[in-house]
Structure formats: C-alpha cells, structure tokens
Amino acid sequence: MVTLRDIACEGLQRLQDQGVPSVPLDAEARGVLHNWSAQPAPAVPPRPSPLDLDTPEKKIDYLRQRALDWPPVRRLTTLRDTMVFSVGDVHAKLVVVGEAPGYDEERLGEPFVGKSGQKFNQILAAMGLRRDQIYITNLCKFRPSIGPNQGTANRSPKPEEVAACLPILLAELRAIRPVCVLCLGATAAQGLLGGMGSVSARRGVWHYREGKLPVRVTYHPSYLLRNESIAARRAVWEDMLAVMEMLGLPISEKQRGYFLPRRAVYPGQAH
C-alpha cells in the first residue's frame, strides 16, 4: 500500500532530480519528518550522488533506470509494461520529442521506427541529418493501453499520463542541454509547453520552455501519411528550415525551395 510517507519521499526525490537544492518547511512539516525519521527506513535501492552523474551518458542511463519503475507511471495502470526510452546522441544539439511509442516501437524497443518513423527519416535526410546525430525520445516512455487484445491499435496519452511522464522528459532535456527541441504533434507540444493549443495554432514560430529553451512545434509525421498535399508538406518543411537555421546548418537554395507550388508559365512568358 502506498503511504503518505512514500508519496512525500517520492515528491522530494523528484525535486532533487530537478535540481531543487532545498524546500522551506513550517513547524508542523518538520515535526512530521522528525517522526518519520524515527521509523525504520523503507528498503530502496541506493541512488547515485549527483556528483557521480557528471556526463550526459551517465545522466541518461540513470534516467532510463528511473523511468523503468517511475512510481507516478506505475500507479496509473493505464500504460503498458514495455519501456521504449530513447535513441541517438546524448550530446546532440537537437532533441526530437514525440508523444508515445506505438505498436512497432514497443515491438522493436526504439522510438519512431514504424511508418511514421520512416517518414521522419526521410525528413531528416532532406535536412542533411541522420538519426544518430540527434536525440529522439517520447513524452511517454510506455505505449498507452486500450485493454486486453490491443493488437496493433494505438492511442494518444491522456493528460494524467502526460503529467506523470513529464518529469522524466524534463530531466532528459536538462541532461542533454540541446540548442533546441522539435515537438512532433499536439500531445508532445501540450506536454512540454502546457495548454491545449493545436499544432496549426503553434507551428511556424519559436516557443520557449521556461523562457529559455527554444521549442519548435510541427505536425507529427503520421499527419503527412494521411495528408500528402503540397501545402501540408511545405508547412512541415518550413518548420524544418527554421530548425536548421537555429542549429546553424547550411541550407541550399534547392532545400529552401522544397514543396513550393510551381508557378504556372504561359506561352510567350519568360521562364
């Protein structure tokens, strides 16, 4: 049974993971903690000192282990058991955030490996990037459940699932310290930026997490699988161009012209 002491300890550990050095307490809270300190401590695995986590590799490995049995997620019982954490370079300048693993991702243990992942790989190639040059993760590390006999069906995470998983993602971003973040889809954007804004309302401009970290929002690759219009592809590509500019990547005139409508040329007109 989860006790008030367990919940309090978990909350304090979460604040420590987030880099909060101290928490003000009133006399009543100090009294409660004093009583708890007199009780036998629960058996928990030792945690590494923050001083031991001195590289992005060590920090991400630590977070991977924390996420595996993250109590707020396990209490929900609405996410499946197989964790899909992340892939890519922990020193990357670009972090890509999706919403949650689907059937293919759960089966293969890697984010963005299904049809949407293949579409995203094509986008990366057009940018002159490879998957191993960026860091790819999901807001939720576990596939949302829709009950027994789920098969290949997927669903988006619910708000309470997003809230439970968000601290792990924020800790990933603090560990990697990217130049910018690319959110794929509305759920990822809502989790990272808050609010309920749609992709169409948020894309096309830079947002800033806590006023500091640049975040670009664009359509999920699955949107392009459903809508292959020139307008949809150009909208996504404009966001990619903005990301390339933020990263200082070279952009050719050919790249700038991808998915622009071709101007009609009539007889007698100059080309």
mmCIF file of C-alpha atoms in Angstrom:
data_model
loop_
_atom_site.group_PDB
_atom_site.id
_atom_site.type_symbol
_atom_site.label_atom_id
_atom_site.label_comp_id
_atom_site.label_asym_id
_atom_site.label_seq_id
_atom_site.Cartn_x
_atom_site.Cartn_y
_atom_site.Cartn_z
ATOM 1 C CA MET A 1 0.000 0.000 0.000
ATOM 2 C CA VAL A 2 1.294 3.447 -0.876
ATOM 3 C CA THR A 3 1.628 5.601 2.251
ATOM 4 C CA LEU A 4 1.784 9.354 2.735
ATOM 5 C CA ARG A 5 5.440 8.900 3.623
ATOM 6 C CA ASP A 6 6.067 7.161 0.278
ATOM 7 C CA ILE A 7 4.358 9.974 -1.631
ATOM 8 C CA ALA A 8 6.293 12.658 0.256
ATOM 9 C CA CYS A 9 9.619 10.900 -0.281
ATOM 10 C CA GLU A 10 8.847 10.476 -3.973
ATOM 11 C CA GLY A 11 7.994 14.179 -4.283
ATOM 12 C CA LEU A 12 11.197 15.232 -2.553
ATOM 13 C CA GLN A 13 13.227 12.877 -4.746
ATOM 14 C CA ARG A 14 11.581 14.367 -7.833
ATOM 15 C CA LEU A 15 12.540 17.875 -6.697
ATOM 16 C CA GLN A 16 16.103 16.683 -6.149
ATOM 17 C CA ASP A 17 16.159 15.143 -9.643
ATOM 18 C CA GLN A 18 15.033 18.500 -10.982
ATOM 19 C CA GLY A 19 17.918 20.297 -9.259
ATOM 20 C CA VAL A 20 15.966 21.953 -6.416
ATOM 21 C CA PRO A 21 18.518 22.347 -3.573
ATOM 22 C CA SER A 22 16.132 22.911 -0.629
ATOM 23 C CA VAL A 23 12.471 23.162 0.346
ATOM 24 C CA PRO A 24 11.085 25.533 3.040
ATOM 25 C CA LEU A 25 9.181 23.712 5.820
ATOM 26 C CA ASP A 26 6.896 25.010 8.566
ATOM 27 C CA ALA A 27 6.970 23.679 12.141
ATOM 28 C CA GLU A 28 4.235 21.105 11.512
ATOM 29 C CA ALA A 29 6.006 19.660 8.470
ATOM 30 C CA ARG A 30 9.306 19.475 10.377
ATOM 31 C CA GLY A 31 7.512 17.590 13.155
ATOM 32 C CA VAL A 32 6.095 15.071 10.701
ATOM 33 C CA LEU A 33 9.507 14.495 9.136
ATOM 34 C CA HIS A 34 11.042 14.084 12.583
ATOM 35 C CA ASN A 35 8.514 11.369 13.420
ATOM 36 C CA TRP A 36 9.159 9.622 10.109
ATOM 37 C CA SER A 37 12.912 9.732 10.692
ATOM 38 C CA ALA A 38 12.392 7.720 13.879
ATOM 39 C CA GLN A 39 10.707 4.936 11.917
ATOM 40 C CA PRO A 40 12.649 2.216 10.052
ATOM 41 C CA ALA A 41 13.572 3.405 6.581
ATOM 42 C CA PRO A 42 11.897 1.537 3.683
ATOM 43 C CA ALA A 43 14.132 -0.719 1.634
ATOM 44 C CA VAL A 44 15.017 1.220 -1.525
ATOM 45 C CA PRO A 45 17.878 0.794 -3.954
ATOM 46 C CA PRO A 46 20.709 3.289 -3.449
ATOM 47 C CA ARG A 47 20.714 6.309 -5.710
ATOM 48 C CA PRO A 48 23.896 7.737 -7.172
ATOM 49 C CA SER A 49 25.102 11.046 -5.880
ATOM 50 C CA PRO A 50 24.539 13.965 -8.284
ATOM 51 C CA LEU A 51 28.323 14.328 -8.273
ATOM 52 C CA ASP A 52 28.585 10.850 -9.823
ATOM 53 C CA LEU A 53 26.346 11.853 -12.730
ATOM 54 C CA ASP A 54 28.939 14.057 -14.353
ATOM 55 C CA THR A 55 28.315 13.257 -18.037
ATOM 56 C CA PRO A 56 25.212 13.203 -20.251
ATOM 57 C CA GLU A 57 25.752 9.463 -20.780
ATOM 58 C CA LYS A 58 25.589 8.751 -17.047
ATOM 59 C CA LYS A 59 22.601 11.047 -16.564
ATOM 60 C CA ILE A 60 20.610 9.436 -19.358
ATOM 61 C CA ASP A 61 21.476 5.935 -18.138
ATOM 62 C CA TYR A 62 20.283 6.938 -14.673
ATOM 63 C CA LEU A 63 17.035 8.352 -16.061
ATOM 64 C CA ARG A 64 16.493 5.212 -18.108
ATOM 65 C CA GLN A 65 16.600 3.168 -14.894
ATOM 66 C CA ARG A 66 14.384 5.649 -13.030
ATOM 67 C CA ALA A 67 11.797 5.606 -15.806
ATOM 68 C CA LEU A 68 11.567 1.835 -15.743
ATOM 69 C CA ASP A 69 9.824 1.892 -12.352
ATOM 70 C CA TRP A 70 8.754 5.530 -12.146
ATOM 71 C CA PRO A 71 6.083 5.437 -9.381
ATOM 72 C CA PRO A 72 3.688 8.055 -10.836
ATOM 73 C CA VAL A 73 3.513 5.998 -14.032
ATOM 74 C CA ARG A 74 3.183 2.623 -12.330
ATOM 75 C CA ARG A 75 0.306 3.879 -10.177
ATOM 76 C CA LEU A 76 -1.694 4.774 -13.276
ATOM 77 C CA THR A 77 -2.024 1.181 -14.579
ATOM 78 C CA THR A 78 -3.066 2.621 -17.977
ATOM 79 C CA LEU A 79 0.305 2.309 -19.699
ATOM 80 C CA ARG A 80 1.758 -0.970 -20.883
ATOM 81 C CA ASP A 81 4.828 -2.582 -19.326
ATOM 82 C CA THR A 82 7.482 -2.483 -22.068
ATOM 83 C CA MET A 83 9.560 0.688 -21.869
ATOM 84 C CA VAL A 84 10.775 2.460 -25.009
ATOM 85 C CA PHE A 85 13.156 5.133 -23.774
ATOM 86 C CA SER A 86 15.205 6.962 -26.402
ATOM 87 C CA VAL A 87 17.751 6.666 -29.184
ATOM 88 C CA GLY A 88 20.502 8.856 -30.558
ATOM 89 C CA ASP A 89 23.323 11.130 -29.471
ATOM 90 C CA VAL A 90 23.195 12.380 -25.872
ATOM 91 C CA HIS A 91 25.447 15.270 -26.978
ATOM 92 C CA ALA A 92 23.071 16.283 -29.774
ATOM 93 C CA LYS A 93 22.120 19.877 -30.448
ATOM 94 C CA LEU A 94 18.599 18.797 -31.457
ATOM 95 C CA VAL A 95 16.146 16.812 -29.324
ATOM 96 C CA VAL A 96 13.040 15.458 -31.063
ATOM 97 C CA VAL A 97 10.028 14.692 -28.869
ATOM 98 C CA GLY A 98 7.080 12.527 -29.893
ATOM 99 C CA GLU A 99 4.046 11.575 -27.865
ATOM 100 C CA ALA A 100 4.386 7.847 -27.039
ATOM 101 C CA PRO A 101 5.548 4.552 -28.517
ATOM 102 C CA GLY A 102 3.152 2.639 -30.742
ATOM 103 C CA TYR A 103 2.951 -0.986 -31.739
ATOM 104 C CA ASP A 104 6.134 -1.033 -33.844
ATOM 105 C CA GLU A 105 8.113 0.986 -31.320
ATOM 106 C CA GLU A 106 7.086 -1.302 -28.455
ATOM 107 C CA ARG A 107 7.926 -4.382 -30.527
ATOM 108 C CA LEU A 108 11.387 -3.112 -31.554
ATOM 109 C CA GLY A 109 12.226 -1.099 -28.442
ATOM 110 C CA GLU A 110 13.086 2.132 -30.265
ATOM 111 C CA PRO A 111 11.113 5.351 -30.848
ATOM 112 C CA PHE A 112 9.926 6.272 -34.345
ATOM 113 C CA VAL A 113 10.578 3.036 -36.210
ATOM 114 C CA GLY A 114 7.157 2.388 -37.766
ATOM 115 C CA LYS A 115 5.680 4.079 -40.833
ATOM 116 C CA SER A 116 5.784 7.462 -39.089
ATOM 117 C CA GLY A 117 9.425 6.850 -38.235
ATOM 118 C CA GLN A 118 10.248 6.037 -41.840
ATOM 119 C CA LYS A 119 8.610 9.294 -42.930
ATOM 120 C CA PHE A 120 10.594 11.160 -40.279
ATOM 121 C CA ASN A 121 13.821 9.555 -41.504
ATOM 122 C CA GLN A 122 13.071 10.969 -44.958
ATOM 123 C CA ILE A 123 12.604 14.433 -43.435
ATOM 124 C CA LEU A 124 15.910 14.135 -41.598
ATOM 125 C CA ALA A 125 17.675 13.056 -44.784
ATOM 126 C CA ALA A 126 16.296 16.122 -46.590
ATOM 127 C CA MET A 127 17.786 18.224 -43.779
ATOM 128 C CA GLY A 128 21.152 16.518 -44.203
ATOM 129 C CA LEU A 129 20.878 14.716 -40.856
ATOM 130 C CA ARG A 130 20.876 11.123 -39.625
ATOM 131 C CA ARG A 131 19.112 9.603 -36.642
ATOM 132 C CA ASP A 132 22.400 9.019 -34.841
ATOM 133 C CA GLN A 133 23.179 12.749 -34.991
ATOM 134 C CA ILE A 134 20.122 13.786 -32.959
ATOM 135 C CA TYR A 135 18.394 12.594 -29.777
ATOM 136 C CA ILE A 136 14.911 11.106 -30.223
ATOM 137 C CA THR A 137 12.569 10.463 -27.324
ATOM 138 C CA ASN A 138 8.892 10.401 -26.408
ATOM 139 C CA LEU A 139 6.907 12.232 -23.785
ATOM 140 C CA CYS A 140 5.559 8.877 -22.567
ATOM 141 C CA LYS A 141 8.041 6.009 -22.400
ATOM 142 C CA PHE A 142 5.341 3.327 -22.420
ATOM 143 C CA ARG A 143 2.678 2.550 -25.007
ATOM 144 C CA PRO A 144 -0.785 3.681 -23.836
ATOM 145 C CA SER A 145 -3.043 0.717 -23.194
ATOM 146 C CA ILE A 146 -6.535 0.211 -24.538
ATOM 147 C CA GLY A 147 -7.092 -3.059 -22.713
ATOM 148 C CA PRO A 148 -6.586 -6.736 -23.465
ATOM 149 C CA ASN A 149 -6.192 -7.888 -27.046
ATOM 150 C CA GLN A 150 -4.862 -4.481 -28.067
ATOM 151 C CA GLY A 151 -3.063 -5.803 -31.115
ATOM 152 C CA THR A 152 -1.672 -3.055 -33.325
ATOM 153 C CA ALA A 153 -4.105 -0.358 -32.135
ATOM 154 C CA ASN A 154 -2.618 2.768 -30.566
ATOM 155 C CA ARG A 155 -3.960 5.800 -28.756
ATOM 156 C CA SER A 156 -2.612 9.158 -27.618
ATOM 157 C CA PRO A 157 -1.642 9.619 -23.956
ATOM 158 C CA LYS A 158 -4.242 11.103 -21.615
ATOM 159 C CA PRO A 159 -3.491 14.311 -19.658
ATOM 160 C CA GLU A 160 -2.824 12.398 -16.434
ATOM 161 C CA GLU A 161 -0.388 10.123 -18.287
ATOM 162 C CA VAL A 162 1.389 13.148 -19.733
ATOM 163 C CA ALA A 163 1.661 14.735 -16.279
ATOM 164 C CA ALA A 164 3.094 11.540 -14.785
ATOM 165 C CA CYS A 165 5.740 11.165 -17.512
ATOM 166 C CA LEU A 166 6.751 14.813 -17.976
ATOM 167 C CA PRO A 167 9.389 14.965 -15.180
ATOM 168 C CA ILE A 168 11.483 12.299 -16.910
ATOM 169 C CA LEU A 169 11.428 14.213 -20.205
ATOM 170 C CA LEU A 170 12.380 17.471 -18.484
ATOM 171 C CA ALA A 171 15.269 15.685 -16.780
ATOM 172 C CA GLU A 172 16.412 14.368 -20.188
ATOM 173 C CA LEU A 173 16.460 17.912 -21.548
ATOM 174 C CA ARG A 174 18.475 19.147 -18.574
ATOM 175 C CA ALA A 175 20.956 16.321 -19.077
ATOM 176 C CA ILE A 176 21.444 16.925 -22.798
ATOM 177 C CA ARG A 177 21.075 20.731 -22.892
ATOM 178 C CA PRO A 178 20.246 20.912 -26.599
ATOM 179 C CA VAL A 179 20.251 24.027 -28.721
ATOM 180 C CA CYS A 180 16.561 23.456 -29.492
ATOM 181 C CA VAL A 181 13.693 20.970 -29.280
ATOM 182 C CA LEU A 182 11.352 19.808 -32.040
ATOM 183 C CA CYS A 183 7.908 18.663 -30.862
ATOM 184 C CA LEU A 184 6.102 16.310 -33.246
ATOM 185 C CA GLY A 185 2.345 16.550 -32.772
ATOM 186 C CA ALA A 186 -0.108 18.238 -30.417
ATOM 187 C CA THR A 187 0.329 15.907 -27.430
ATOM 188 C CA ALA A 188 4.087 16.417 -27.234
ATOM 189 C CA ALA A 189 3.644 20.176 -27.567
ATOM 190 C CA GLN A 190 0.922 20.320 -24.917
ATOM 191 C CA GLY A 191 3.059 18.323 -22.521
ATOM 192 C CA LEU A 192 6.184 20.406 -22.963
ATOM 193 C CA LEU A 193 4.617 23.844 -23.383
ATOM 194 C CA GLY A 194 1.340 23.455 -21.468
ATOM 195 C CA GLY A 195 -2.116 24.481 -22.622
ATOM 196 C CA MET A 196 -4.275 22.813 -25.232
ATOM 197 C CA GLY A 197 -3.179 24.619 -28.392
ATOM 198 C CA SER A 198 -3.355 22.771 -31.693
ATOM 199 C CA VAL A 199 -0.351 22.210 -33.938
ATOM 200 C CA SER A 200 -1.729 24.607 -36.541
ATOM 201 C CA ALA A 201 -2.001 27.324 -33.884
ATOM 202 C CA ARG A 202 1.512 26.738 -32.544
ATOM 203 C CA ARG A 203 3.643 25.896 -35.564
ATOM 204 C CA GLY A 204 5.517 28.500 -37.584
ATOM 205 C CA VAL A 205 7.075 30.298 -34.604
ATOM 206 C CA TRP A 206 9.519 29.571 -31.800
ATOM 207 C CA HIS A 207 8.239 28.933 -28.290
ATOM 208 C CA TYR A 208 10.435 28.917 -25.210
ATOM 209 C CA ARG A 209 10.267 26.402 -22.389
ATOM 210 C CA GLU A 210 10.620 28.367 -19.129
ATOM 211 C CA GLY A 211 11.684 31.344 -21.231
ATOM 212 C CA LYS A 212 14.991 29.746 -22.219
ATOM 213 C CA LEU A 213 14.860 26.581 -24.328
ATOM 214 C CA PRO A 214 13.701 27.148 -27.953
ATOM 215 C CA VAL A 215 10.906 24.749 -28.934
ATOM 216 C CA ARG A 216 9.501 24.322 -32.449
ATOM 217 C CA VAL A 217 6.160 22.584 -32.939
ATOM 218 C CA THR A 218 5.214 20.848 -36.161
ATOM 219 C CA TYR A 219 2.864 18.171 -37.409
ATOM 220 C CA HIS A 220 3.523 14.558 -36.463
ATOM 221 C CA PRO A 221 4.869 12.505 -39.420
ATOM 222 C CA SER A 222 1.662 10.434 -39.262
ATOM 223 C CA TYR A 223 -0.166 13.597 -40.376
ATOM 224 C CA LEU A 224 1.852 13.593 -43.585
ATOM 225 C CA LEU A 225 0.931 9.933 -44.150
ATOM 226 C CA ARG A 226 -2.739 10.994 -44.108
ATOM 227 C CA ASN A 227 -2.319 14.324 -45.891
ATOM 228 C CA GLU A 228 0.191 14.357 -48.729
ATOM 229 C CA SER A 229 -0.777 17.752 -50.099
ATOM 230 C CA ILE A 230 1.942 20.181 -51.130
ATOM 231 C CA ALA A 231 0.635 22.664 -48.546
ATOM 232 C CA ALA A 232 0.976 20.180 -45.672
ATOM 233 C CA ARG A 233 4.448 19.099 -46.688
ATOM 234 C CA ARG A 234 5.573 22.706 -47.146
ATOM 235 C CA ALA A 235 4.262 23.653 -43.689
ATOM 236 C CA VAL A 236 6.345 20.923 -42.061
ATOM 237 C CA TRP A 237 9.358 21.780 -44.189
ATOM 238 C CA GLU A 238 9.215 25.450 -43.196
ATOM 239 C CA ASP A 239 9.500 24.343 -39.569
ATOM 240 C CA MET A 240 12.457 22.140 -40.505
ATOM 241 C CA LEU A 241 14.154 25.083 -42.213
ATOM 242 C CA ALA A 242 13.706 27.103 -39.024
ATOM 243 C CA VAL A 243 15.293 24.289 -37.008
ATOM 244 C CA MET A 244 18.198 24.108 -39.460
ATOM 245 C CA GLU A 245 18.744 27.839 -39.120
ATOM 246 C CA MET A 246 18.659 27.593 -35.309
ATOM 247 C CA LEU A 247 21.262 24.810 -35.455
ATOM 248 C CA GLY A 248 23.453 26.725 -37.894
ATOM 249 C CA LEU A 249 23.184 24.065 -40.595
ATOM 250 C CA PRO A 250 23.877 25.027 -44.223
ATOM 251 C CA ILE A 251 20.739 25.469 -46.342
ATOM 252 C CA SER A 252 20.908 25.362 -50.121
ATOM 253 C CA GLU A 253 18.556 27.199 -52.458
ATOM 254 C CA LYS A 254 17.243 23.807 -53.523
ATOM 255 C CA GLN A 255 16.351 22.990 -49.921
ATOM 256 C CA ARG A 256 14.658 26.356 -49.446
ATOM 257 C CA GLY A 257 12.503 25.630 -52.476
ATOM 258 C CA TYR A 258 11.234 22.186 -51.439
ATOM 259 C CA PHE A 259 7.435 21.809 -51.772
ATOM 260 C CA LEU A 260 6.814 25.308 -53.051
ATOM 261 C CA PRO A 261 3.954 25.434 -55.584
ATOM 262 C CA ARG A 262 5.279 25.685 -59.091
ATOM 263 C CA ARG A 263 4.420 28.952 -60.807
ATOM 264 C CA ALA A 264 2.409 28.432 -63.960
ATOM 265 C CA VAL A 265 4.204 29.525 -67.136
ATOM 266 C CA TYR A 266 2.068 30.502 -70.136
ATOM 267 C CA PRO A 267 3.052 30.542 -73.825
ATOM 268 C CA GLY A 268 5.082 33.647 -74.608
ATOM 269 C CA GLN A 269 6.022 34.196 -70.931
ATOM 270 C CA ALA A 270 9.621 34.253 -69.816
ATOM 271 C CA HIS A 271 10.557 31.271 -67.658
#
